[in-house]
Amino acid sequence: MQSDIKKVLYSEEQIKKRVGELAQEIKKDYEGKDLLTIGILRGAVMFYADLVRELDRPLHMNFMALSSYGISSSSSGAVRIQYDLEEDISNKHVLIVEDIVDTGLTLSYLTKTLNSRNPKTLKTCCLFDKPARRKVDFRPDYIGFQVPDVFIVGYGLDFAEKYRNLKYIGELMPEVYK
Ligand code: PRP
């Protein structure tokens, strides 16, 4: 697995430090408010688990799973909910936790969908932002790192379902995905 990695972009320590900083920011913004966090399966699993523990305050946790259709239809913004919430989010402070925003199609679709369910507030927290790949205008409320347009894996992010369990974020060797 390690031999497929060209270089380490963010070490375990760098990620931990940034997740802690994001948690401080979020804690301050939601002080005195009930908070429902929603982790997006599967890529956000590691980030979500670490972030909520750093938040160290009362909150509710839930999950959703989304997938985009094939290449042709994903450019039209077609995203499918594979696993939806069963709870009512109306009148709740909701924070979506994602690993990465790339084209922006997933989060743009998800925020529109959840906003139609009338939450009190809806914000997004992404560990990685790849603005160079954006197809729709979308900016998360909380961003961990802005990343260059290279193929990154690890800490939840995969290529062909591999590398999710790396403790760091690595740049994948081009020969692996080309
Ligand atoms: C990844 C990631 C985001 C989405 C971002 O999910 O977790 O949900 O892509 O891309 P976008 O901004 O171009 O929409 P993926 O569909 O690979 O599923 P996974 O979370 O199960 O890895």
Coordinates of C-alpha atoms and ligand atoms in Angstrom, one line a residue:
M1 CA 0.0 0.0 0.0
Q2 CA 2.7 2.5 1.0
S3 CA 4.7 1.9 -2.2
D4 CA 1.8 3.3 -4.2
I5 CA 2.2 6.7 -2.4
K6 CA 4.3 9.3 -4.2
K7 CA 4.6 11.5 -1.1
V8 CA 2.9 12.3 2.2
L9 CA 1.0 15.5 1.9
Y10 CA -0.4 15.7 5.5
S11 CA 1.0 13.6 8.3
E12 CA -1.1 12.1 11.1
E13 CA 0.2 14.9 13.4
Q14 CA -0.7 17.7 10.9
I15 CA -4.2 16.3 10.5
K16 CA -4.7 15.9 14.2
K17 CA -3.6 19.5 14.8
R18 CA -5.9 20.9 12.1
V19 CA -8.9 18.8 13.3
G20 CA -8.4 20.2 16.8
E21 CA -8.4 23.8 15.4
L22 CA -11.6 23.2 13.4
A23 CA -13.2 21.7 16.5
Q24 CA -12.3 24.8 18.5
E25 CA -13.9 27.1 15.9
I26 CA -17.0 25.0 15.7
K27 CA -17.4 24.7 19.5
K28 CA -17.3 28.5 19.7
D29 CA -19.8 29.0 17.0
Y30 CA -22.3 26.6 18.5
E31 CA -21.9 27.5 22.1
G32 CA -25.2 27.1 24.0
K33 CA -26.9 25.5 21.0
D34 CA -28.1 22.0 20.4
L35 CA -26.1 20.5 17.5
L36 CA -26.8 17.6 15.1
T37 CA -23.7 16.5 13.2
I38 CA -24.1 14.4 10.0
G39 CA -21.2 12.4 8.8
I40 CA -21.2 11.5 5.1
L41 CA -20.3 7.9 4.4
R42 CA -17.9 6.6 3.6
G43 CA -15.0 9.0 3.1
A44 CA -15.7 11.2 6.1
V45 CA -15.7 8.4 8.6
M46 CA -12.2 9.0 10.1
F47 CA -12.5 12.7 10.1
Y48 CA -16.0 12.6 11.6
A49 CA -14.9 10.2 14.4
D50 CA -11.9 12.4 15.3
L51 CA -13.8 15.7 15.0
V52 CA -16.7 14.8 17.2
R53 CA -14.3 13.6 19.9
E54 CA -12.4 16.9 19.7
L55 CA -15.6 18.8 20.0
D56 CA -16.0 17.5 23.5
R57 CA -19.5 18.9 24.0
P58 CA -23.0 17.4 23.9
L59 CA -24.2 16.7 20.3
H60 CA -26.2 14.2 18.3
M61 CA -24.5 12.1 15.6
N62 CA -26.1 10.8 12.5
F63 CA -25.0 9.5 9.0
M64 CA -26.0 9.7 5.4
A65 CA -24.5 8.0 2.4
L66 CA -24.5 9.6 -1.1
S67 CA -23.1 8.6 -4.4
S68 CA -22.9 10.4 -7.8
Y69 CA -24.0 8.8 -11.0
G70 CA -21.6 7.9 -13.8
I71 CA -19.3 10.5 -15.3
S72 CA -21.7 11.8 -17.9
S73 CA -24.6 12.3 -15.5
S74 CA -22.4 13.5 -12.6
S75 CA -21.5 16.6 -14.7
S76 CA -25.2 17.3 -14.7
G77 CA -25.1 17.3 -10.9
A78 CA -27.0 14.0 -10.4
V79 CA -26.3 12.8 -6.9
R80 CA -28.2 9.9 -5.3
I81 CA -29.0 9.5 -1.6
Q82 CA -28.1 5.8 -0.8
Y83 CA -28.9 6.1 2.9
D84 CA -31.1 8.9 4.2
L85 CA -31.7 10.2 7.7
E86 CA -34.7 8.9 9.5
E87 CA -34.9 11.8 11.9
D88 CA -36.6 15.1 11.3
I89 CA -34.1 18.0 11.1
S90 CA -36.6 20.8 11.1
N91 CA -35.7 23.5 13.6
K92 CA -32.3 21.9 14.4
H93 CA -28.8 23.2 14.0
V94 CA -27.2 20.8 11.5
L95 CA -23.6 20.5 10.6
I96 CA -22.6 18.3 7.7
V97 CA -19.2 16.7 8.0
E98 CA -17.5 15.7 4.7
D99 CA -14.0 14.6 3.8
I100 CA -13.6 16.5 0.6
V101 CA -15.3 19.0 -1.7
D102 CA -14.1 18.5 -5.3
T103 CA -16.5 19.4 -8.1
G104 CA -19.0 20.6 -5.4
L105 CA -21.8 18.6 -6.8
T106 CA -22.3 16.3 -3.8
L107 CA -22.5 19.1 -1.2
S108 CA -24.4 21.4 -3.4
Y109 CA -27.1 18.8 -3.9
L110 CA -27.0 17.7 -0.3
T111 CA -27.3 21.2 1.2
K112 CA -30.2 22.0 -1.2
T113 CA -32.0 18.8 -0.2
L114 CA -31.5 19.3 3.6
N115 CA -32.4 23.0 3.4
S116 CA -35.7 22.0 2.0
R117 CA -36.3 20.1 5.3
N118 CA -36.2 23.4 7.2
P119 CA -33.3 23.1 9.6
K120 CA -32.8 26.1 11.9
T121 CA -29.2 26.4 10.5
L122 CA -27.2 24.2 8.1
K123 CA -23.5 24.4 7.7
T124 CA -20.8 22.3 6.2
C125 CA -17.4 21.3 7.4
C126 CA -14.9 19.7 5.0
L127 CA -11.4 18.6 5.8
F128 CA -10.2 19.0 2.3
D129 CA -11.1 21.5 -0.4
K130 CA -9.9 21.2 -4.0
P131 CA -11.1 24.4 -5.6
A132 CA -9.3 23.8 -8.9
R133 CA -11.9 21.0 -9.6
R134 CA -15.1 23.0 -8.9
K135 CA -18.0 22.6 -11.4
V136 CA -20.6 24.4 -9.3
D137 CA -20.1 27.3 -7.0
F138 CA -19.9 25.9 -3.5
R139 CA -17.9 27.0 -0.4
P140 CA -17.9 25.0 2.8
D141 CA -18.3 27.0 6.0
Y142 CA -15.3 25.2 7.6
I143 CA -12.3 24.0 5.7
G144 CA -9.4 22.0 7.0
F145 CA -6.9 22.3 4.1
Q146 CA -7.0 23.6 0.6
V147 CA -5.4 20.9 -1.5
P148 CA -3.7 21.0 -4.9
D149 CA -5.3 19.2 -7.9
V150 CA -3.5 15.9 -7.2
F151 CA -5.0 12.4 -6.4
I152 CA -5.1 12.2 -2.7
V153 CA -5.8 9.1 -0.6
G154 CA -5.8 8.0 3.0
Y155 CA -7.6 9.0 6.3
G156 CA -10.9 7.9 4.7
L157 CA -10.3 8.8 1.1
D158 CA -10.0 6.0 -1.4
F159 CA -9.0 5.0 -4.8
A160 CA -11.0 2.0 -6.0
E161 CA -11.9 1.3 -2.3
K162 CA -8.2 1.1 -1.3
Y163 CA -6.1 3.3 1.0
R164 CA -8.9 4.5 3.2
N165 CA -7.2 3.1 6.3
L166 CA -3.9 5.0 5.8
K167 CA -3.3 7.3 8.9
Y168 CA -2.0 10.1 6.7
I169 CA -3.0 11.8 3.4
G170 CA -0.8 10.8 0.5
E171 CA -0.5 11.7 -3.1
L172 CA -1.1 8.6 -5.2
M173 CA 1.4 7.6 -7.8
P174 CA -0.1 8.5 -11.2
E175 CA 0.7 5.0 -12.6
V176 CA -1.7 3.6 -10.0
Y177 CA -4.8 5.4 -11.4
K178 CA -3.9 6.0 -15.0
Ligands
PRP1 C1 -16.3 11.6 -2.4 C2 -16.3 12.5 -1.2 C3 -17.5 13.5 -1.4 C4 -17.5 13.6 -2.9 C5 -16.9 14.9 -3.3 O1 -17.3 10.6 -2.2 O2 -16.5 11.7 0.0 O3 -18.7 12.9 -0.9 O4 -16.8 12.5 -3.4 O5 -16.9 15.1 -4.6 P1 -17.7 16.2 -5.4 O6 -17.4 17.5 -4.7 O7 -17.0 16.1 -6.8 O8 -19.1 15.8 -5.5 P2 -17.4 9.3 -3.1 O9 -18.5 9.5 -4.1 O10 -16.0 9.0 -3.7 O11 -17.8 8.2 -2.0 P3 -17.1 7.8 -0.7 O12 -17.3 8.9 0.3 O13 -17.8 6.5 -0.3 O14 -15.6 7.6 -0.9

